[in-house]
Coordinates of C-alpha atoms in Angstrom, one line a residue:
M1 CA 94.5 -71.5 -13.7
C2 CA 95.3 -69.9 -10.4
G3 CA 95.9 -66.5 -12.0
Y4 CA 97.4 -63.9 -9.6
G5 CA 94.7 -63.1 -7.1
P6 CA 94.9 -63.6 -3.3
S7 CA 93.5 -67.1 -3.6
C8 CA 96.7 -68.3 -5.0
G9 CA 98.6 -70.4 -2.5
Y10 CA 101.7 -72.5 -2.4
A11 CA 102.5 -74.4 -5.7
P12 CA 99.7 -73.1 -8.0
R13 CA 98.9 -75.4 -10.9
P14 CA 97.2 -74.8 -14.2
A15 CA 93.6 -76.1 -14.4
P16 CA 93.4 -79.4 -16.3
D17 CA 90.7 -78.1 -18.7
P18 CA 92.2 -75.5 -21.0
N19 CA 88.8 -74.1 -22.0
K20 CA 88.0 -73.6 -18.3
A21 CA 91.3 -71.8 -17.8
F22 CA 90.6 -69.6 -20.8
Y23 CA 87.1 -68.7 -19.6
E24 CA 88.2 -68.0 -16.0
C25 CA 91.0 -65.8 -17.2
C26 CA 88.5 -63.8 -19.2
L27 CA 86.3 -63.4 -16.1
D28 CA 89.3 -62.4 -14.0
R29 CA 90.3 -59.7 -16.5
Q30 CA 86.7 -58.5 -16.9
V31 CA 86.4 -58.8 -20.7
P32 CA 83.1 -57.4 -22.0
D33 CA 80.1 -59.8 -21.6
A34 CA 79.8 -59.8 -25.4
C35 CA 83.2 -61.4 -25.6
L36 CA 82.8 -64.2 -23.2
N37 CA 81.6 -66.6 -25.9
K38 CA 85.0 -66.2 -27.5
C39 CA 86.7 -67.5 -24.4
N40 CA 86.7 -71.0 -25.8
F41 CA 89.2 -72.6 -28.1
Q42 CA 86.4 -73.9 -30.3
S43 CA 84.9 -70.4 -30.9
Y44 CA 88.1 -68.3 -30.7
N45 CA 89.2 -68.7 -34.3
K46 CA 90.0 -66.8 -37.5
D47 CA 86.4 -66.1 -38.4
A48 CA 85.7 -64.7 -34.9
L49 CA 88.7 -62.4 -35.1
S50 CA 87.7 -61.3 -38.6
R51 CA 84.2 -60.3 -37.5
M52 CA 85.7 -58.4 -34.6
Y53 CA 88.2 -56.6 -36.9
F54 CA 85.5 -55.5 -39.3
K55 CA 83.1 -54.5 -36.4
Q56 CA 80.6 -57.2 -37.4
D57 CA 80.7 -58.6 -33.9
A58 CA 79.4 -57.2 -30.6
C59 CA 82.8 -58.0 -29.0
P60 CA 85.0 -54.9 -29.6
M61 CA 88.4 -55.2 -31.2
E62 CA 90.0 -53.6 -28.2
A63 CA 89.3 -56.8 -26.2
M64 CA 91.5 -58.9 -28.6
T65 CA 94.7 -58.3 -26.6
T66 CA 93.1 -59.6 -23.4
L67 CA 91.5 -62.5 -25.3
Q68 CA 94.8 -63.5 -26.8
F69 CA 96.5 -63.1 -23.4
C70 CA 94.1 -65.6 -21.9
A71 CA 94.3 -68.0 -24.8
A72 CA 98.0 -68.1 -24.7
Q73 CA 97.9 -69.2 -21.0
G74 CA 101.3 -67.9 -20.3
R75 CA 103.2 -69.8 -22.9
D76 CA 105.4 -69.0 -25.8
H77 CA 103.6 -69.9 -29.0
T78 CA 105.9 -68.1 -31.4
E79 CA 107.1 -71.2 -33.2
C80 CA 103.6 -72.5 -33.5
C81 CA 102.3 -69.2 -34.8
A82 CA 105.0 -69.1 -37.4
R83 CA 104.4 -72.7 -38.4
N84 CA 100.7 -71.9 -39.0
G85 CA 101.3 -69.0 -41.2
V86 CA 100.8 -66.0 -38.8
T87 CA 103.9 -64.3 -40.3
T88 CA 102.6 -64.6 -43.9
T89 CA 99.8 -62.0 -43.3
L90 CA 100.2 -58.3 -44.4
A91 CA 101.3 -57.5 -40.8
G92 CA 104.3 -59.9 -41.2
T93 CA 106.1 -60.7 -37.9
K94 CA 104.2 -58.0 -36.0
C95 CA 101.5 -60.4 -35.1
L96 CA 104.0 -62.6 -33.2
L97 CA 103.7 -60.1 -30.4
F98 CA 100.4 -61.9 -29.5
C99 CA 102.1 -65.3 -29.5
D100 CA 104.3 -64.9 -26.5
Q101 CA 104.1 -63.4 -23.0
R102 CA 106.4 -63.3 -20.0
L103 CA 105.6 -65.6 -17.1
V104 CA 106.4 -64.0 -13.8
G105 CA 106.2 -65.8 -10.4
L106 CA 105.8 -63.8 -7.2
I107 CA 106.6 -65.3 -3.8
C108 CA 105.1 -63.2 -1.0
A109 CA 103.5 -63.4 2.4
S110 CA 99.8 -63.5 3.3
N111 CA 97.8 -60.6 4.5
E112 CA 97.2 -62.1 7.9
S113 CA 100.7 -62.4 9.4
T114 CA 100.9 -59.5 11.9
S115 CA 104.7 -59.6 11.9
I116 CA 105.5 -59.4 8.2
S117 CA 102.4 -58.7 6.2
Q118 CA 102.8 -54.9 6.3
F119 CA 106.2 -55.4 4.7
V120 CA 105.9 -58.2 2.2
G121 CA 102.3 -59.4 2.3
W122 CA 100.5 -59.7 -1.0
N123 CA 98.0 -57.0 0.0
A124 CA 100.9 -54.6 0.6
V125 CA 102.9 -55.2 -2.6
A126 CA 101.3 -57.2 -5.4
P127 CA 99.9 -54.4 -7.6
A128 CA 103.4 -53.0 -7.9
V129 CA 104.2 -55.6 -10.5
D130 CA 101.3 -54.4 -12.7
M131 CA 102.5 -50.8 -12.3
A132 CA 106.0 -51.7 -13.3
W133 CA 104.7 -53.7 -16.3
T134 CA 102.7 -50.6 -17.4
K135 CA 105.8 -48.5 -17.3
I136 CA 107.8 -51.2 -19.1
V137 CA 105.3 -51.2 -22.0
Q138 CA 105.0 -47.4 -22.1
E139 CA 108.8 -47.0 -22.3
G140 CA 109.2 -49.8 -24.9
L141 CA 111.7 -51.7 -22.8
L142 CA 110.5 -55.0 -24.1
P143 CA 108.9 -54.2 -27.5
Q144 CA 108.6 -57.9 -28.4
Y145 CA 106.2 -58.5 -25.5
T146 CA 102.8 -56.9 -24.9
N147 CA 101.6 -59.3 -22.2
M148 CA 102.7 -60.5 -18.8
S149 CA 101.2 -63.2 -16.7
M150 CA 101.9 -63.3 -13.0
E151 CA 101.1 -65.9 -10.4
M152 CA 101.6 -65.6 -6.7
S153 CA 102.7 -68.2 -4.2
I154 CA 101.7 -67.2 -0.7
N155 CA 103.5 -68.3 2.4
D156 CA 104.8 -66.4 5.4
C157 CA 108.5 -66.6 4.5
S158 CA 108.7 -70.3 5.1
V159 CA 112.1 -71.6 4.0
A160 CA 110.7 -74.9 2.8
F161 CA 107.5 -73.7 1.1
S162 CA 109.3 -70.8 -0.6
S163 CA 111.8 -73.1 -2.2
G164 CA 109.0 -75.6 -3.1
A165 CA 107.1 -72.8 -4.8
L166 CA 110.3 -71.8 -6.7
I167 CA 110.8 -75.4 -7.9
E168 CA 107.2 -75.5 -9.1
F169 CA 107.6 -72.2 -11.0
I170 CA 110.7 -73.5 -12.6
K171 CA 109.1 -76.8 -13.7
R172 CA 106.3 -74.8 -15.3
D173 CA 108.7 -72.9 -17.4
F174 CA 108.3 -69.5 -15.8
D175 CA 110.8 -66.8 -16.9
I176 CA 111.5 -65.1 -13.6
V177 CA 110.6 -65.4 -9.9
L178 CA 110.4 -62.3 -7.7
G179 CA 111.2 -63.4 -4.2
P180 CA 111.2 -64.9 -1.7
A181 CA 111.2 -61.6 0.2
C182 CA 112.9 -62.7 3.4
T183 CA 116.6 -63.3 3.8
G184 CA 116.4 -66.8 5.4
A185 CA 113.9 -68.0 2.7
M186 CA 116.0 -66.5 -0.1
Q187 CA 119.2 -68.3 1.1
L188 CA 117.7 -71.8 0.4
A189 CA 115.8 -70.5 -2.7
G190 CA 119.0 -69.0 -4.0
T191 CA 120.7 -72.4 -3.7
V192 CA 117.8 -74.0 -5.6
A193 CA 118.1 -71.3 -8.3
K194 CA 121.8 -72.0 -8.6
V195 CA 121.1 -75.7 -9.2
Y196 CA 118.5 -74.9 -11.9
D197 CA 120.5 -71.9 -13.3
F198 CA 117.3 -69.9 -12.9
P199 CA 117.0 -66.2 -12.2
V200 CA 115.4 -64.8 -9.0
I201 CA 115.2 -61.3 -7.7
Y202 CA 115.2 -60.3 -4.0
W203 CA 113.0 -57.3 -3.2
G204 CA 112.3 -57.5 0.5
P205 CA 113.8 -55.6 3.5
P206 CA 117.6 -55.0 3.6
Y207 CA 119.2 -58.4 3.6
N208 CA 122.0 -60.4 5.3
S209 CA 125.4 -60.1 3.6
V210 CA 125.5 -63.9 3.2
L211 CA 123.6 -63.3 -0.1
L212 CA 126.6 -61.4 -1.5
N213 CA 128.4 -64.7 -2.0
Q214 CA 128.4 -64.9 -5.8
F215 CA 129.7 -68.5 -5.8
E216 CA 126.8 -69.7 -3.7
Y217 CA 124.1 -67.3 -5.3
P218 CA 125.2 -66.6 -8.9
T219 CA 121.6 -66.2 -10.2
V220 CA 120.3 -64.0 -7.3
L221 CA 119.7 -60.3 -8.2
T222 CA 118.6 -57.7 -5.8
T223 CA 116.9 -54.3 -5.8
S224 CA 117.1 -54.1 -2.0
P225 CA 120.3 -52.9 -0.4
C226 CA 122.4 -55.2 1.7
I227 CA 122.7 -54.3 5.4
L228 CA 126.4 -54.3 5.0
N229 CA 126.0 -51.1 2.9
S230 CA 124.4 -49.3 5.8
A231 CA 127.3 -50.3 8.1
Q232 CA 129.9 -49.1 5.6
A233 CA 128.0 -45.8 5.1
V234 CA 128.0 -45.2 8.9
L235 CA 131.7 -45.8 9.0
R236 CA 132.3 -43.3 6.1
L237 CA 130.3 -40.7 8.0
L238 CA 132.3 -41.3 11.2
N239 CA 135.6 -41.1 9.4
R240 CA 134.6 -37.9 7.6
Y241 CA 134.2 -36.1 10.9
Q242 CA 136.8 -38.0 12.8
W243 CA 134.4 -39.4 15.4
T244 CA 136.4 -42.4 16.6
D245 CA 134.8 -43.4 20.0
I246 CA 131.3 -44.5 19.6
A247 CA 128.4 -46.0 21.5
L248 CA 126.2 -48.5 19.6
V249 CA 122.6 -48.9 20.9
Y250 CA 119.9 -51.0 19.2
Y251 CA 116.4 -52.3 19.9
V252 CA 114.9 -55.3 18.1
S253 CA 111.2 -55.6 17.7
R254 CA 110.7 -57.0 14.2
S255 CA 110.2 -60.7 13.2
D256 CA 113.3 -62.8 12.8
D257 CA 112.2 -63.3 9.2
I258 CA 112.9 -59.7 8.4
P259 CA 115.6 -58.5 10.9
R260 CA 117.2 -55.1 10.6
C261 CA 118.8 -53.6 13.7
S262 CA 120.4 -56.8 14.9
L263 CA 122.1 -57.2 11.5
I264 CA 123.1 -53.6 11.4
A265 CA 124.7 -53.8 14.8
N266 CA 126.6 -56.9 13.9
D267 CA 127.9 -55.5 10.6
I268 CA 128.9 -52.2 12.3
E269 CA 130.9 -54.1 14.8
D270 CA 132.6 -56.1 12.0
Q271 CA 133.4 -52.9 10.2
V272 CA 134.8 -51.3 13.3
N273 CA 136.9 -54.3 14.1
G274 CA 138.5 -53.9 10.7
A275 CA 139.1 -50.2 11.1
Q276 CA 142.3 -48.7 12.6
N277 CA 141.0 -45.7 14.4
T278 CA 137.4 -46.4 15.5
T279 CA 136.4 -48.1 18.7
I280 CA 133.0 -49.1 20.1
V281 CA 133.3 -48.0 23.7
Y282 CA 129.8 -48.9 24.7
R283 CA 127.3 -51.4 23.1
R284 CA 123.9 -52.4 24.3
Q285 CA 120.9 -54.3 22.9
L286 CA 117.8 -53.0 24.6
T287 CA 115.1 -55.4 25.6
N288 CA 112.6 -52.8 26.6
I289 CA 112.2 -49.1 25.8
T290 CA 110.9 -47.6 29.0
N291 CA 112.1 -44.1 30.0
S292 CA 114.0 -45.5 33.0
T293 CA 115.9 -48.0 30.8
F294 CA 117.0 -45.2 28.4
R295 CA 118.0 -42.9 31.3
N296 CA 120.1 -45.5 33.0
M297 CA 121.8 -46.2 29.7
M298 CA 122.5 -42.6 29.0
V299 CA 124.2 -42.1 32.3
S300 CA 126.7 -44.8 31.3
I301 CA 127.2 -43.4 27.8
K302 CA 128.0 -39.9 28.9
E303 CA 131.0 -41.2 30.8
V304 CA 132.7 -42.7 27.7
T305 CA 131.6 -40.9 24.5
R306 CA 129.6 -38.1 22.8
V307 CA 128.8 -40.0 19.6
V308 CA 125.9 -42.5 19.7
I309 CA 124.7 -44.7 16.8
I310 CA 121.2 -45.9 17.4
C311 CA 119.0 -48.3 15.5
V312 CA 115.4 -48.8 16.7
E313 CA 112.3 -50.3 15.1
G314 CA 109.6 -47.9 15.8
D315 CA 108.9 -44.1 16.3
S316 CA 108.1 -44.5 20.0
A317 CA 111.5 -46.0 20.8
L318 CA 113.4 -43.2 19.0
R319 CA 111.3 -40.6 20.7
E320 CA 111.9 -42.1 24.2
F321 CA 115.6 -42.2 23.5
L322 CA 115.6 -38.4 22.6
I323 CA 113.6 -37.6 25.7
A324 CA 115.9 -39.5 28.0
A325 CA 118.9 -37.8 26.4
T326 CA 117.4 -34.4 27.2
Q327 CA 116.5 -35.4 30.7
E328 CA 120.1 -36.5 31.4
G329 CA 121.5 -33.2 30.1
M330 CA 122.8 -34.8 26.9
D331 CA 121.1 -32.3 24.6
S332 CA 124.1 -29.9 24.4
E333 CA 126.1 -29.1 21.3
E334 CA 128.7 -31.7 22.3
Y335 CA 126.4 -34.7 21.5
V336 CA 125.8 -36.4 18.1
Y337 CA 123.1 -39.1 17.7
I338 CA 123.1 -41.0 14.4
S339 CA 119.8 -42.8 13.7
I340 CA 119.8 -45.5 11.0
E341 CA 116.5 -45.5 9.2
G342 CA 115.0 -47.5 6.4
R343 CA 111.8 -45.7 5.5
R344 CA 112.7 -43.8 2.3
G345 CA 110.6 -40.9 3.6
G346 CA 112.7 -38.1 2.2
T347 CA 112.7 -36.0 5.4
F348 CA 113.7 -35.9 9.0
R349 CA 111.0 -37.8 10.8
N350 CA 109.1 -35.7 13.3
V351 CA 108.8 -37.9 16.4
W352 CA 108.5 -35.0 18.8
N353 CA 105.1 -33.5 18.0
D354 CA 103.5 -35.1 14.9
P355 CA 100.2 -36.6 16.2
T356 CA 99.9 -38.9 13.1
I357 CA 102.9 -41.0 14.1
I358 CA 103.2 -40.6 17.9
Q359 CA 100.9 -40.0 20.9
L360 CA 101.3 -36.5 22.3
D361 CA 102.1 -36.6 26.1
G362 CA 103.3 -33.2 27.1
R363 CA 107.0 -34.1 26.6
E364 CA 107.2 -32.7 23.1
D365 CA 109.8 -30.0 24.0
L366 CA 112.1 -32.6 25.6
A367 CA 111.9 -34.7 22.4
L368 CA 112.6 -31.7 20.2
R369 CA 115.6 -30.7 22.2
G370 CA 117.1 -34.2 21.7
A371 CA 116.1 -34.2 18.0
R372 CA 118.3 -31.1 17.4
R373 CA 121.3 -33.3 18.1
L374 CA 120.1 -36.1 15.8
L375 CA 121.4 -37.0 12.3
S376 CA 119.1 -39.3 10.5
M377 CA 120.5 -41.6 7.8
D378 CA 118.0 -43.0 5.4
F379 CA 117.8 -44.4 1.9
Q380 CA 117.0 -42.0 -0.9
S381 CA 113.3 -41.2 -1.1
L382 CA 110.8 -42.7 -3.5
N383 CA 110.3 -40.7 -6.7
D384 CA 106.6 -40.1 -5.8
T385 CA 105.8 -41.6 -2.4
D386 CA 102.2 -40.5 -2.0
G387 CA 101.3 -41.0 -5.7
F388 CA 102.9 -44.4 -5.8
F389 CA 101.2 -45.9 -2.7
S390 CA 97.8 -44.3 -3.6
E391 CA 97.9 -46.1 -7.0
V392 CA 98.9 -49.4 -5.3
E393 CA 96.0 -49.1 -2.9
D394 CA 93.6 -48.2 -5.8
R395 CA 94.7 -51.2 -7.8
L396 CA 94.5 -53.5 -4.8
K397 CA 90.7 -53.1 -4.7
L398 CA 90.2 -54.0 -8.3
P399 CA 90.3 -57.4 -10.0
P400 CA 92.2 -59.7 -9.8
Y401 CA 93.1 -58.8 -6.3
N402 CA 89.7 -57.7 -5.0
C403 CA 91.0 -56.7 -1.6
A404 CA 88.2 -56.3 0.9
K405 CA 90.0 -55.9 4.2
N406 CA 93.5 -54.8 5.3
C407 CA 93.8 -52.7 2.1
T408 CA 95.6 -49.7 3.5
I409 CA 99.3 -49.8 2.9
S410 CA 101.9 -48.6 5.4
R411 CA 104.1 -46.2 3.5
E412 CA 106.9 -46.7 6.1
S413 CA 106.9 -50.5 5.9
S414 CA 105.6 -51.7 2.5
Q415 CA 108.3 -53.0 0.1
A416 CA 106.0 -52.4 -2.9
A417 CA 108.4 -49.9 -4.6
L418 CA 111.3 -52.3 -4.3
L419 CA 109.1 -55.0 -5.9
A420 CA 108.2 -52.7 -8.7
D421 CA 111.9 -52.0 -9.3
A422 CA 112.6 -55.8 -9.3
M423 CA 110.3 -56.1 -12.2
M424 CA 112.0 -53.1 -13.9
L425 CA 115.4 -54.7 -13.3
Y426 CA 114.2 -57.9 -15.0
A427 CA 113.0 -55.9 -18.0
Y428 CA 116.3 -54.0 -18.3
A429 CA 118.4 -57.2 -18.0
L430 CA 116.2 -59.1 -20.4
N431 CA 116.4 -56.2 -22.9
K432 CA 120.2 -56.4 -22.8
S433 CA 120.2 -60.1 -23.0
A434 CA 117.9 -60.1 -26.0
A435 CA 120.1 -57.5 -27.7
A436 CA 123.0 -59.9 -27.1
G437 CA 121.1 -62.7 -29.0
I438 CA 119.8 -64.4 -25.8
P439 CA 116.0 -63.8 -25.8
N440 CA 115.3 -66.5 -23.1
P441 CA 118.3 -66.3 -20.8
T442 CA 119.2 -68.7 -18.0
G443 CA 119.8 -67.3 -14.5
S444 CA 123.5 -66.8 -15.0
Q445 CA 123.0 -65.3 -18.5
L446 CA 120.5 -62.8 -17.1
A447 CA 122.9 -61.9 -14.2
D448 CA 125.6 -61.2 -16.8
N449 CA 123.4 -58.6 -18.3
A450 CA 122.0 -57.1 -15.1
R451 CA 124.6 -54.4 -14.6
V452 CA 122.3 -51.5 -15.3
T453 CA 121.3 -48.0 -14.0
F454 CA 117.8 -46.7 -14.3
Q455 CA 115.3 -44.3 -12.7
G456 CA 113.0 -46.6 -10.7
F457 CA 110.2 -46.3 -8.3
T458 CA 112.7 -46.1 -5.4
G459 CA 114.8 -43.4 -7.1
Q460 CA 118.0 -44.1 -9.0
V461 CA 118.7 -47.8 -9.2
V462 CA 122.3 -48.8 -9.7
I463 CA 123.0 -52.5 -10.1
N464 CA 126.7 -53.5 -9.9
S465 CA 128.7 -56.3 -11.4
N466 CA 127.6 -58.6 -8.6
G467 CA 123.9 -58.2 -9.5
T468 CA 123.3 -56.3 -6.2
R469 CA 122.3 -52.7 -5.6
N470 CA 124.6 -49.8 -4.8
P471 CA 122.4 -47.8 -2.4
I472 CA 122.2 -44.1 -2.0
Y473 CA 121.9 -42.7 1.5
V474 CA 120.8 -39.2 2.6
I475 CA 121.7 -37.6 5.9
Y476 CA 119.0 -35.3 7.4
C477 CA 119.2 -32.9 10.3
L478 CA 117.2 -30.0 11.7
D479 CA 118.2 -26.5 10.8
Q480 CA 118.1 -23.5 13.2
N481 CA 114.3 -23.2 12.5
D482 CA 113.8 -26.9 13.3
Q483 CA 113.0 -27.7 9.7
S484 CA 114.3 -30.9 8.0
Q485 CA 117.3 -30.4 5.8
A486 CA 119.1 -33.0 3.6
V487 CA 122.7 -32.2 4.2
L488 CA 124.8 -35.2 2.8
R489 CA 124.4 -37.8 0.2
I490 CA 126.4 -41.0 0.5
T491 CA 126.8 -43.5 -2.3
N492 CA 128.2 -46.9 -1.2
I493 CA 129.7 -49.2 -3.7
L494 CA 130.4 -52.7 -2.4
D495 CA 132.4 -53.9 -5.4
N496 CA 134.5 -50.7 -5.6
S497 CA 134.9 -49.0 -2.3
T498 CA 137.3 -46.4 -3.7
A499 CA 134.4 -45.1 -5.9
S500 CA 132.1 -44.6 -2.9
T501 CA 131.3 -40.9 -2.4
I502 CA 130.0 -38.4 0.1
V503 CA 128.5 -35.2 -1.4
E504 CA 127.6 -32.1 0.6
L505 CA 124.0 -31.0 -0.1
Q506 CA 124.2 -28.0 2.3
P507 CA 127.0 -25.9 3.6
D508 CA 128.3 -26.3 7.2
S509 CA 126.4 -23.2 8.2
I510 CA 123.2 -25.2 7.6
F511 CA 124.5 -28.6 8.7
W512 CA 125.7 -27.4 12.1
A513 CA 123.3 -24.5 12.5
N514 CA 121.8 -26.0 15.7
R515 CA 125.3 -26.2 17.1
G516 CA 126.5 -22.7 16.7
G517 CA 128.0 -23.6 13.3
V518 CA 130.7 -25.8 14.8
K519 CA 131.2 -29.5 14.1
P520 CA 131.1 -31.6 17.4
L521 CA 134.4 -33.0 18.5
N522 CA 135.0 -36.7 19.1
K523 CA 135.9 -35.9 22.7
P524 CA 135.2 -32.6 24.6
K525 CA 138.3 -30.4 25.2
C526 CA 137.8 -30.8 28.9
G527 CA 137.2 -34.5 28.7
Y528 CA 134.0 -36.4 29.5
G529 CA 133.9 -35.3 33.1
G530 CA 134.7 -31.6 32.5

């Protein structure tokens, strides 16, 4: 049995020898040496369990759960257990807990792809499923289950191989598949899931709005936000402050498998085209991020607007933009720069003089002057960023992962917390489904019970009637002491736009402190040339 270590590749299959699978599972899960002789269907019997229970065996009773987990090999043996008298013991039906376990498939990338591994590679995310399962058991979300078996299929967001892995998981009677974690791969996998009426959960970077089509993807659930949400949140911010003439600037450096800024730019343009009073007066996709490129661009922008939306993929690009703005005299109180982020960092990112994220070059003051005119829009922060990622890294070095290289996780890139919440979403939806009398739901049945709200690893998780997430955004700026302040919270609800909200977290005296307490106008009183 492949198990769920890094050796698992595309289309894992169970070993043909059940005793071998049993024994290998025991080794993977590090059962005590005194118990290894029980990892065989000939020796693992009633007499062996009785000796363990009465402490007449060197194998401790505490190991029984693991032994039973490996013996079950990821299958539901409830009917067989009942048929063979398990429920007639003094414990009654309680022992049936050991007769079933949830089978979870995970489709993720390898740890060797430089373009996507830091986001969705197994070494950046896999232990998050274990962490979620621990929380599920602790909170009693699925009291009828004590065990979970996970297997990984590893491919670098290949459309064909991801769908092939999903089909293999379905054929092997898995209960849920988490992934694929790239939009393109999920589109075909979502179609496959529809055909089989099988549930899949997307947990990768923000995705293309094509997956919102419920007719095409009725069994796809998501814990990641859709890019369209970010575009709508930006428009809400613009409308709130009556900024109607905007520049849109973006720089693309990420793999086409996990695009961000290109999708954001397209969705913002679509939203603006549908708006009555908002106009994109300048749009540019940058192909390089040199100082001269930014300065030439700023000269053109200052002639047509004071409000700039910027999406870049990297700290150095944002820093170079802010420096160029200052150099071109565009650091006055008239200017507003709105940066669209996706780090969940819980703060205004210090790209002017933090040596841990940028290389200091003597231009720190120029970058800071530009940063004072910046509003940073990010997703709500993780509940415990440092603690969460530290535990993921610690578990990554232990069996069954046994990570030996590339074991440090990027807190800005890893989608591990979204993967953990995908497992939590499955548990909540399964709980509701079981309460409705459907303990083994199909994809559409699970989707019908997936409208839930819970405190996840990525903060509050709100799943709407479409099975997608209503994201929460936070707007950060610098106060008069150049300290980060969260000033606005925007909740965007795709399936009910009238219920979307903007909540002030700080008064205007804090929000506009770096601008003399005054909100910038859409257009200066004396015009762009005055």
